[in-house]
PDB file of C-alpha atoms in Angstrom:
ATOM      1  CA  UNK A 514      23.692 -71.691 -24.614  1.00 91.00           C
ATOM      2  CA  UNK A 515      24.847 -68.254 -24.143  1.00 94.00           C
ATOM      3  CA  UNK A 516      23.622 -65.019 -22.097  1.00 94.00           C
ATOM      4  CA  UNK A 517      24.238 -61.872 -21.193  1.00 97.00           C
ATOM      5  CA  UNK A 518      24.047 -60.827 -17.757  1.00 97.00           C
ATOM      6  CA  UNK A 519      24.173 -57.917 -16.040  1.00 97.00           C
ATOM      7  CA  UNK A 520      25.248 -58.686 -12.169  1.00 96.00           C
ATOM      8  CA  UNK A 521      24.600 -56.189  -8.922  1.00 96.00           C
ATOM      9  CA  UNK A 522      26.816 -57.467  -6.278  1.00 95.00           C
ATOM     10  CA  UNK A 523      26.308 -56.293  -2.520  1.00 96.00           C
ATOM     11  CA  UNK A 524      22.240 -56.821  -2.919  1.00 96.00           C
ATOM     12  CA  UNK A 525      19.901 -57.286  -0.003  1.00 96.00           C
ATOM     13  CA  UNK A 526      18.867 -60.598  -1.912  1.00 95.00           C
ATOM     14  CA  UNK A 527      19.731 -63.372  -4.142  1.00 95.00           C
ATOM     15  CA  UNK A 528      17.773 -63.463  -7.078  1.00 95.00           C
ATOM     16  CA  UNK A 529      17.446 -63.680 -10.854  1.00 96.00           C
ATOM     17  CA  UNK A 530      15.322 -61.467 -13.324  1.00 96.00           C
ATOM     18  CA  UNK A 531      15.154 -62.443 -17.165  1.00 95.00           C
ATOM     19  CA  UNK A 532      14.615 -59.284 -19.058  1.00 95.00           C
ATOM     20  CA  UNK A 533      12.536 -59.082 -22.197  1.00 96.00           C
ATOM     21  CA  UNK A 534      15.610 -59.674 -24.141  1.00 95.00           C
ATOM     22  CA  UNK A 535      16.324 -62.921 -22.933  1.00 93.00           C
ATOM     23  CA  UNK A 536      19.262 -61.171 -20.802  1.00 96.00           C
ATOM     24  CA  UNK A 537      19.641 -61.993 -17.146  1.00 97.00           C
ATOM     25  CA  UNK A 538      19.624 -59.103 -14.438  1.00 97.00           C
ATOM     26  CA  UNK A 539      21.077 -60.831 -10.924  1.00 97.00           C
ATOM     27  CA  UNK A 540      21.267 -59.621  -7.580  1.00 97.00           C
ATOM     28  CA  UNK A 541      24.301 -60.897  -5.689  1.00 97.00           C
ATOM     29  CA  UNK A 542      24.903 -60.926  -1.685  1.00 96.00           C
ATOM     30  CA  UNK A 543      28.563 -61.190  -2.579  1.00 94.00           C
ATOM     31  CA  UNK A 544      30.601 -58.158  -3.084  1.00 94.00           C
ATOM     32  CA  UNK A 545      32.640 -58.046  -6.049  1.00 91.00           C
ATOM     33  CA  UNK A 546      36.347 -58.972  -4.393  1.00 92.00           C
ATOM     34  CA  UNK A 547      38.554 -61.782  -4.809  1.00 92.00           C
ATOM     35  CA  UNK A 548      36.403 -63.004  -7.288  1.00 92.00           C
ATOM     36  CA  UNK A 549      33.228 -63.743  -4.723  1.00 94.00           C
ATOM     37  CA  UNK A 550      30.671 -62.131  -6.700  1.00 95.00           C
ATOM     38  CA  UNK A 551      31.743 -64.133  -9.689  1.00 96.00           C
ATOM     39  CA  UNK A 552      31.584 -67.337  -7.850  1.00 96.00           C
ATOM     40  CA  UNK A 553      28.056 -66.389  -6.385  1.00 96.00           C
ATOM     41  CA  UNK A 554      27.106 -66.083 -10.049  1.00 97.00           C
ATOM     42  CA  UNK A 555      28.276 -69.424 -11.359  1.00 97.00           C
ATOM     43  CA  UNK A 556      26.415 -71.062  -8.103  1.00 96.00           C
ATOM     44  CA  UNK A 557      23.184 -69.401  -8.473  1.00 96.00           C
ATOM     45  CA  UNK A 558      23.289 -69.772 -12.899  1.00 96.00           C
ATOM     46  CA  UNK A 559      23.938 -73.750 -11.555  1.00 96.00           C
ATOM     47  CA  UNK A 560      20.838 -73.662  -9.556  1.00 95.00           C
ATOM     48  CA  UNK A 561      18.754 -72.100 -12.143  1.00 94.00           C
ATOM     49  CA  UNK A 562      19.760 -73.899 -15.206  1.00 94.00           C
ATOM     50  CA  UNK A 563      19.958 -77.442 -13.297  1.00 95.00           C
ATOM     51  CA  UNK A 564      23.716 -78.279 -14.605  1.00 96.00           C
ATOM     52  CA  UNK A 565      27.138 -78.637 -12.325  1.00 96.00           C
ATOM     53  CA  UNK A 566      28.778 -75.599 -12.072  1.00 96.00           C
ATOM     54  CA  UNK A 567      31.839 -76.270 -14.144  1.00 96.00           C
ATOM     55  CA  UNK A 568      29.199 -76.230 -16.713  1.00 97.00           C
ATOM     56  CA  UNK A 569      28.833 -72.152 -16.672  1.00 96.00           C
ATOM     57  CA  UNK A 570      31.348 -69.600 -18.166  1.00 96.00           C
ATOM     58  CA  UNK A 571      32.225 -66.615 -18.072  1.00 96.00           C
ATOM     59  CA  UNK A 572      33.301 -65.723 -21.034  1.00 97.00           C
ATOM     60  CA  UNK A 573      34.200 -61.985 -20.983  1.00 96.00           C
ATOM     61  CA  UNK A 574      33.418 -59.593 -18.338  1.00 95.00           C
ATOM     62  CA  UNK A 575      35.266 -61.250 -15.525  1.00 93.00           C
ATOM     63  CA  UNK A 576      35.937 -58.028 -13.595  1.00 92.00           C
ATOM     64  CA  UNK A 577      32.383 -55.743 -15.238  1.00 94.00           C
ATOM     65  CA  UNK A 578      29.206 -55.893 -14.463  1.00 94.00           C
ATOM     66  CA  UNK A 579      28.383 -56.621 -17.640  1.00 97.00           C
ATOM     67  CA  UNK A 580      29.123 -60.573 -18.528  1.00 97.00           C
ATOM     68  CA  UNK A 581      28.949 -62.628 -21.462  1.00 97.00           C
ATOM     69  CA  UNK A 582      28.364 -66.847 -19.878  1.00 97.00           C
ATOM     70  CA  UNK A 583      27.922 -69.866 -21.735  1.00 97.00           C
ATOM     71  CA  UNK A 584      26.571 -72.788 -20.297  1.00 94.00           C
ATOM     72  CA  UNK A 585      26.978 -76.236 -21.660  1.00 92.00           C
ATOM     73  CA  UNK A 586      23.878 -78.075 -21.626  1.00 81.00           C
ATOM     74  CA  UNK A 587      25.211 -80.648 -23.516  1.00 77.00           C
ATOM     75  CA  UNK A 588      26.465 -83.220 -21.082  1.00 62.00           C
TER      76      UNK A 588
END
């Protein structure tokens, strides 16, 4: 499965919005250094999607806001 997320880091809140496109829109605690943010990410997608987290990712957009993650439901 694939999505594209858009991630704001530094957020009050954790939390996950699916937009009408079938994009995700997630608010991060972490801020986006050393690669927090994006760990934050792959924790939370975990939690959501019920797989392990070496399951998720990212496939472009390491260092954007903008991210393309797959997620391999097929284990």
């Amino acid at each position: 499965m694939h999505k594209k997320v858009k991630v704001k880091p530094n957020s009050k809140q954790q939390k996950i919005a699916e937009q009408s496109d079938g994009s995700l829109t997630v608010h991060l605690k972490s801020p986006p250094i050393d690669g927090k943010a994006n760990e934050e990410l792959i924790k939370l997608l975990a939690n959501k999607f019920d797989v392990s987290k070496s399951q998720i990712r990212i496939k472009s957009g390491l260092s954007s806001r903008q991210k393309f993650i797959e997620i391999d439901t097929e284990v």
